[in-house]
Short mmCIF file of C-alpha atoms in Angstrom, two decimals:
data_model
loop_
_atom_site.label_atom_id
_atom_site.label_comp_id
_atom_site.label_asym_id
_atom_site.label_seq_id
_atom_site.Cartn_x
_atom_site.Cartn_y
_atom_site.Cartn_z
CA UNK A 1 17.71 6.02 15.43
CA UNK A 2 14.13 6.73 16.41
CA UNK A 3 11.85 6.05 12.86
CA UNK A 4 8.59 5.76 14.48
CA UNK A 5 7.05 7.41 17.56
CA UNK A 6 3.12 7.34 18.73
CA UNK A 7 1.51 9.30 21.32
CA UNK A 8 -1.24 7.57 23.65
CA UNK A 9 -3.18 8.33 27.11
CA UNK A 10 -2.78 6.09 29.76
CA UNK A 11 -5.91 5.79 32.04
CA UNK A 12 -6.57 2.01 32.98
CA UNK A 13 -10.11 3.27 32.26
CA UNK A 14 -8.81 2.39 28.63
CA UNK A 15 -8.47 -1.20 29.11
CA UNK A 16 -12.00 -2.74 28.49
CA UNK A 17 -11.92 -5.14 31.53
CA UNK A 18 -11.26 -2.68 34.13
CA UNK A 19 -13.70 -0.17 32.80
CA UNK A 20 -16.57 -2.53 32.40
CA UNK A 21 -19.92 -0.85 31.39
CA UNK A 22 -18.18 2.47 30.68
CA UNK A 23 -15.99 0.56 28.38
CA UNK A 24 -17.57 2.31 25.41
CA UNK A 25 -17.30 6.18 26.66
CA UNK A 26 -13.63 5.31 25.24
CA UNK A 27 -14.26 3.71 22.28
CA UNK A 28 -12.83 6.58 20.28
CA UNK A 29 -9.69 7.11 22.27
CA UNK A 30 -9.36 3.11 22.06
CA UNK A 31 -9.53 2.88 18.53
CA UNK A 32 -7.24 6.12 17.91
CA UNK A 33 -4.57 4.33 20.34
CA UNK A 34 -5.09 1.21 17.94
CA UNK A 35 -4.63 3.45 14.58
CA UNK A 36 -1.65 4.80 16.14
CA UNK A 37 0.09 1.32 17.81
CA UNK A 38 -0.55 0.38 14.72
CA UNK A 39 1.04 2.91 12.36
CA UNK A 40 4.38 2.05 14.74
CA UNK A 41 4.20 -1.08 13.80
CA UNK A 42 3.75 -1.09 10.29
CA UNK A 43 7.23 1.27 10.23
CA UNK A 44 8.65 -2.45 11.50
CA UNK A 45 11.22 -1.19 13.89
CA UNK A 46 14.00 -3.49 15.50
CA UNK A 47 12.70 -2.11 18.71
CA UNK A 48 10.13 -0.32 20.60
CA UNK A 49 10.58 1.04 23.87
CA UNK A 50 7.70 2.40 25.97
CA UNK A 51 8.07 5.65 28.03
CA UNK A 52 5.75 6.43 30.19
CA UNK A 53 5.94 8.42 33.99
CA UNK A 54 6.69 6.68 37.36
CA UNK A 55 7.79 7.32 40.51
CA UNK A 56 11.65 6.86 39.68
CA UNK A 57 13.64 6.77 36.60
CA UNK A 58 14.58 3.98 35.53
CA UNK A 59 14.99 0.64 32.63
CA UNK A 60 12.35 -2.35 32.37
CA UNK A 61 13.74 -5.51 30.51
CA UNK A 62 11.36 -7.19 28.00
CA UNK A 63 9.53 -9.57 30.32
CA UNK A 64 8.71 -7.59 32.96
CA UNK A 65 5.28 -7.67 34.89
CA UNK A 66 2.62 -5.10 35.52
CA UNK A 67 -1.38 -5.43 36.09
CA UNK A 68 -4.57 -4.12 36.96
CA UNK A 69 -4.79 -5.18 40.49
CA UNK A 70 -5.52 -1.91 41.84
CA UNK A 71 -8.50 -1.14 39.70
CA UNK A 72 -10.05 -4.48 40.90
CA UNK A 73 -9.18 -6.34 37.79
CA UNK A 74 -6.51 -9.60 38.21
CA UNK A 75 -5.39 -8.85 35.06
CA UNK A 76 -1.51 -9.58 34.78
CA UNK A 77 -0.02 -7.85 31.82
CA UNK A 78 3.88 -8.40 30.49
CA UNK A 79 6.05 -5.90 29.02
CA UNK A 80 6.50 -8.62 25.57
CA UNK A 81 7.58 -12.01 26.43
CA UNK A 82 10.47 -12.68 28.63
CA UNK A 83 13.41 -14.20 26.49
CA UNK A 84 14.46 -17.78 27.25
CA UNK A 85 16.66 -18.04 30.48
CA UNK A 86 16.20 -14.33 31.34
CA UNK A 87 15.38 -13.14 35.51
CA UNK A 88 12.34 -11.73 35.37
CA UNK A 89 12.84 -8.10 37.17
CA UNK A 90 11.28 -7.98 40.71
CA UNK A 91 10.17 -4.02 39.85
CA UNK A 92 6.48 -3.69 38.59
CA UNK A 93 5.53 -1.59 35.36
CA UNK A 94 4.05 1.63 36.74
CA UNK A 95 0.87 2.39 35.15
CA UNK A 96 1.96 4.71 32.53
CA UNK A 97 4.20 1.03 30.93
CA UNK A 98 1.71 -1.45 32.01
CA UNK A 99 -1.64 0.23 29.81
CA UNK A 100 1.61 0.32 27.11
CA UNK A 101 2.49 -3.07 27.44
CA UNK A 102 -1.59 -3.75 27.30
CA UNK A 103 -1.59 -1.86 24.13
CA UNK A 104 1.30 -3.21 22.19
CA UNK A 105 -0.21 -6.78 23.10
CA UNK A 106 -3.40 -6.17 21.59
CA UNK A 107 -1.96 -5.21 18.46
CA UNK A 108 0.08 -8.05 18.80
CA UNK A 109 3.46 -6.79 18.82
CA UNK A 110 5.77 -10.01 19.46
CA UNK A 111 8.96 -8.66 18.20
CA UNK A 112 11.71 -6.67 20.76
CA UNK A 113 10.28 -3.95 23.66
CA UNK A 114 11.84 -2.21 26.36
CA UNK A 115 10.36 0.06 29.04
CA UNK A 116 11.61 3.22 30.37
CA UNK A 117 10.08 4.58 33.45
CA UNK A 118 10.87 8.59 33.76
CA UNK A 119 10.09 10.68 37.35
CA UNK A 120 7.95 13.25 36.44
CA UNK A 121 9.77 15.81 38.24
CA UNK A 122 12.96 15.71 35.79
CA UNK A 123 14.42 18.77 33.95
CA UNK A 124 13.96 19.02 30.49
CA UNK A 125 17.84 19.05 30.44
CA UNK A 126 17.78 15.70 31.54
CA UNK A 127 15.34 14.48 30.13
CA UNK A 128 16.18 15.28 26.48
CA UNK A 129 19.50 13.47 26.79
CA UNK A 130 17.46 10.42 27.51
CA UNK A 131 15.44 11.09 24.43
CA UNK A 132 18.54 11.05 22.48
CA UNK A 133 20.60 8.23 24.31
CA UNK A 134 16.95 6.28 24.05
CA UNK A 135 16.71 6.72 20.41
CA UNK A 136 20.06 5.30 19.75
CA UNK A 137 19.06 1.92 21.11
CA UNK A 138 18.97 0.21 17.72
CA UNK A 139 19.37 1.23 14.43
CA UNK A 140 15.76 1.23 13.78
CA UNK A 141 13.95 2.32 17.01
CA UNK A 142 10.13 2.91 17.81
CA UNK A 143 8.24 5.11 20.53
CA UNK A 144 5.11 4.39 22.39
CA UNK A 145 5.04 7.64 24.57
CA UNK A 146 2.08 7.09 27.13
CA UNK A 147 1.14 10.51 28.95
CA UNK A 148 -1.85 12.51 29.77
CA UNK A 149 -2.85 15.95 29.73
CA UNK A 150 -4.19 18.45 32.74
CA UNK A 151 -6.48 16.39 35.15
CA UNK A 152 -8.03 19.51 35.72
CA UNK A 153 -10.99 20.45 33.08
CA UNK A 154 -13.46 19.95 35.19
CA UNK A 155 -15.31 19.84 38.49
CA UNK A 156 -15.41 15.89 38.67
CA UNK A 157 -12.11 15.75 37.19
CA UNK A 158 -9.28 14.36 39.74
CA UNK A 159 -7.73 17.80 39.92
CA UNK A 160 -11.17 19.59 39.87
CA UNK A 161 -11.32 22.63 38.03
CA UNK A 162 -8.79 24.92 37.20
CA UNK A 163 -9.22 27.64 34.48
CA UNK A 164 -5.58 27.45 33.17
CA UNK A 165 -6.03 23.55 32.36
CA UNK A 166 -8.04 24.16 28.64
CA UNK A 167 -5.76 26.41 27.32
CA UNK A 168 -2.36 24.40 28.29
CA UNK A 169 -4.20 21.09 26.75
CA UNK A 170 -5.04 23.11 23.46
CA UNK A 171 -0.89 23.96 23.43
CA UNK A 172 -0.17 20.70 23.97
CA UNK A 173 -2.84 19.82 21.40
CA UNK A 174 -1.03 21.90 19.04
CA UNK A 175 2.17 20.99 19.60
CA UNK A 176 1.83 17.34 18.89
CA UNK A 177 -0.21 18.51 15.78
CA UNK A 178 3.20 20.46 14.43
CA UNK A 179 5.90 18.11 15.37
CA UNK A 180 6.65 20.78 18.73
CA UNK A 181 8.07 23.49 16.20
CA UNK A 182 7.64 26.04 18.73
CA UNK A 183 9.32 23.99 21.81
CA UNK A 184 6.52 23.56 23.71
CA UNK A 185 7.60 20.42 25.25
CA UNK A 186 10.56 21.67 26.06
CA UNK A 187 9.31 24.82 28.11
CA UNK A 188 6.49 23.24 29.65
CA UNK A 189 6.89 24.20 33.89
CA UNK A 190 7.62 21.24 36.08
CA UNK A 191 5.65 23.28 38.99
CA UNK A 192 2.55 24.13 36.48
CA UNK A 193 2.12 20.51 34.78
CA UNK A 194 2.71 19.27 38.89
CA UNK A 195 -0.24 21.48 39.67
CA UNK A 196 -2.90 20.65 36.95
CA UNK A 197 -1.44 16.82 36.78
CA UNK A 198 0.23 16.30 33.17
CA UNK A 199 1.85 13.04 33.28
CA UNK A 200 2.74 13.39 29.77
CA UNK A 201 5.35 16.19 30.25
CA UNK A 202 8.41 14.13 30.64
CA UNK A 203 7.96 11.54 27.89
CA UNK A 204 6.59 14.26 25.46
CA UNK A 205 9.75 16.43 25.95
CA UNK A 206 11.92 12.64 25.47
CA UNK A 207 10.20 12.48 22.31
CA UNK A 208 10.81 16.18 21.75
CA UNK A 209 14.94 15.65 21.73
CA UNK A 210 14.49 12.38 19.80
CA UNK A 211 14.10 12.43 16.85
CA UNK A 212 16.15 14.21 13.62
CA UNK A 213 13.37 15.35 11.22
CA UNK A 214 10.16 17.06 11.19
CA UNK A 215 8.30 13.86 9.76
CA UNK A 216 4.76 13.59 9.47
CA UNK A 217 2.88 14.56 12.67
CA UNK A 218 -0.50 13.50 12.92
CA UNK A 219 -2.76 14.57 15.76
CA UNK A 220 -5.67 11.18 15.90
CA UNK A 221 -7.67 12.38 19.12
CA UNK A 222 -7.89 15.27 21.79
CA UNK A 223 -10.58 15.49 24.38
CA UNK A 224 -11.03 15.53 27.80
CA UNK A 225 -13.14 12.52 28.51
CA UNK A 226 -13.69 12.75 32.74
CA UNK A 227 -12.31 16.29 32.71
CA UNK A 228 -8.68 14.81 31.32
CA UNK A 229 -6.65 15.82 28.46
CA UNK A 230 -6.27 12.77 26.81
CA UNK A 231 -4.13 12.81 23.09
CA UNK A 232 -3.18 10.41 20.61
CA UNK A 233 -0.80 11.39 17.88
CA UNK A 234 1.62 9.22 15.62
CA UNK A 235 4.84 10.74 14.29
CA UNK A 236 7.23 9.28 11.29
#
C-alpha cells in the first residue's frame, strides 16, 4: 500500500549541470525537491516507483536509462541500478522519470525503484485505477510524482501568456496543500491542462486514487520560476 508519496517539478533546468550559470535561480525548488525525496525516504518503503508523463503509457524496470542529451549535457542517468543478470530495456526514461531518477540518486536512494510512464491524454477513469493497482505493488510502497503546472504565466513562458494559467496553478496549489479534499485532481480538463501545458495532471490524479488516508499534506514550494507552475509537496 502506498505510505509515502512526494510531489516534484520536472524541468531539466533543475539538474545543476544542464542549467549551468542559472543553476542557482532554482536553488529553492532544488532544495524543496531534496526536503521532499527525502521525507520519502526516511518513511523506508520496500519500493518507490516514479510517475511522471510521456508519450505512451507504460512500465520501466529498475535499470533503465535516460539522460540529458537533448539539453546539451552527456549526462546518462539510470532509473536505480540494474539487478544482476537483468536486460536492460531498449525504451528511454522520458523526461518526466529521468529528472526522477536524477533526484532519487542524489539523495542516494539504492534500495528498489520502478518507473511508470503515463500519456498525458488519459481519463481520470483510467488513470485512477493505475493509482490504485500502482499502490499495491508492495506492501510498503513510495511515490515520487514528477509533474508541472501551466506553462503559461507569462509572456516568455513556453505557452506565453494566458490569463486562466494563475488561477488553475493556485487550485492546484491548494489542492496539494489539503490532500485534494475537494477532487481537484480528479476534475481537472484533459483539453484545458492540454492548452496551458500541465504535465502534472495525470500523475497528480494517480496519486489522487492512491492512497487510503488523508495523511499529512505538506505543500514545500509553489512558484512560477520562467512563467511555470512548478510545486513540491510531500504526503504521509
Amino acid at each position: 500500500m502506498l505510505v509515502t508519496a512526494a510531489v516534484c517539478p520536472c524541468p531539466p533546468l533543475l539538474v545543476p549541470e544542464v542549467a549551468a550559470g542559472a543553476a542557482p535561480e532554482l536553488d529553492a525548488v532544488r532544495a524543496a525537491c531534496d526536503e521532499a525525496v527525502r521525507a520519502v525516504l526516511d518513511a523506508r518503503p520496500d519500493l518507490i516507483v516514479i510517475v511522471g508523463e510521456g508519450p505512451v503509457t507504460r512500465t520501466h524496470k529498475q535499470g533503465a536509462r535516460g539522460g540529458f542529451q537533448p539539453f546539451g549535457v552527456d549526462r546518462e542517468v539510470r532509473l536505480g541500478a540494474a539487478p544482476e543478470g537483468a536486460e536492460v530495456s531498449a525504451h528511454r526514461l522520458p523526461l518526466s522519470l529521468t529528472v526522477g531518477a536524477w533526484l532519487l540518486e542524489r539523495a542516494g536512494w539504492t534500495g528498489p525503484v520502478a518507473g511508470y510512464e503515463v500519456a498525458g491524454d488519459r481519463s481520470w477513469p483510467a488513470n485512477g485505477e493505475d493509482g490504485v493497482h500502482l499502490g499495491g505493488w508492495a506492501e510498503r510502497v513510495g511515490f515520487l510524482l514528477m509533474g508541472d503546472g501551466t506553462a503559461c504565466r507569462s509572456v516568455k513562458a513556453p505557452g506565453y501568456l494566458d490569463e486562466r494559467a494563475e488561477g488553475v496553478d493556485v487550485s492546484i496549489a491548494q489542492a496539494l496543500a489539503n490532500g485534494d479534499r475537494e477532487g481537484f485532481f480528479a476534475n481537472l480538463d484533459e483539453d484545458l491542462a492540454r492548452e496551458l501545458k500541465i504535465s502534472g495532471r495525470a500523475p497528480w490524479q494517480i496519486l489522487t486514487a492512491a492512497f487510503e488516508e488523508d495523511g499529512d499534506w505538506r505543500l514545500l514550494y509553489e512558484g512560477a520560476p520562467y512563467g511555470v507552475g512548478y510545486f513540491v509537496a510531500h504526503w504521509s
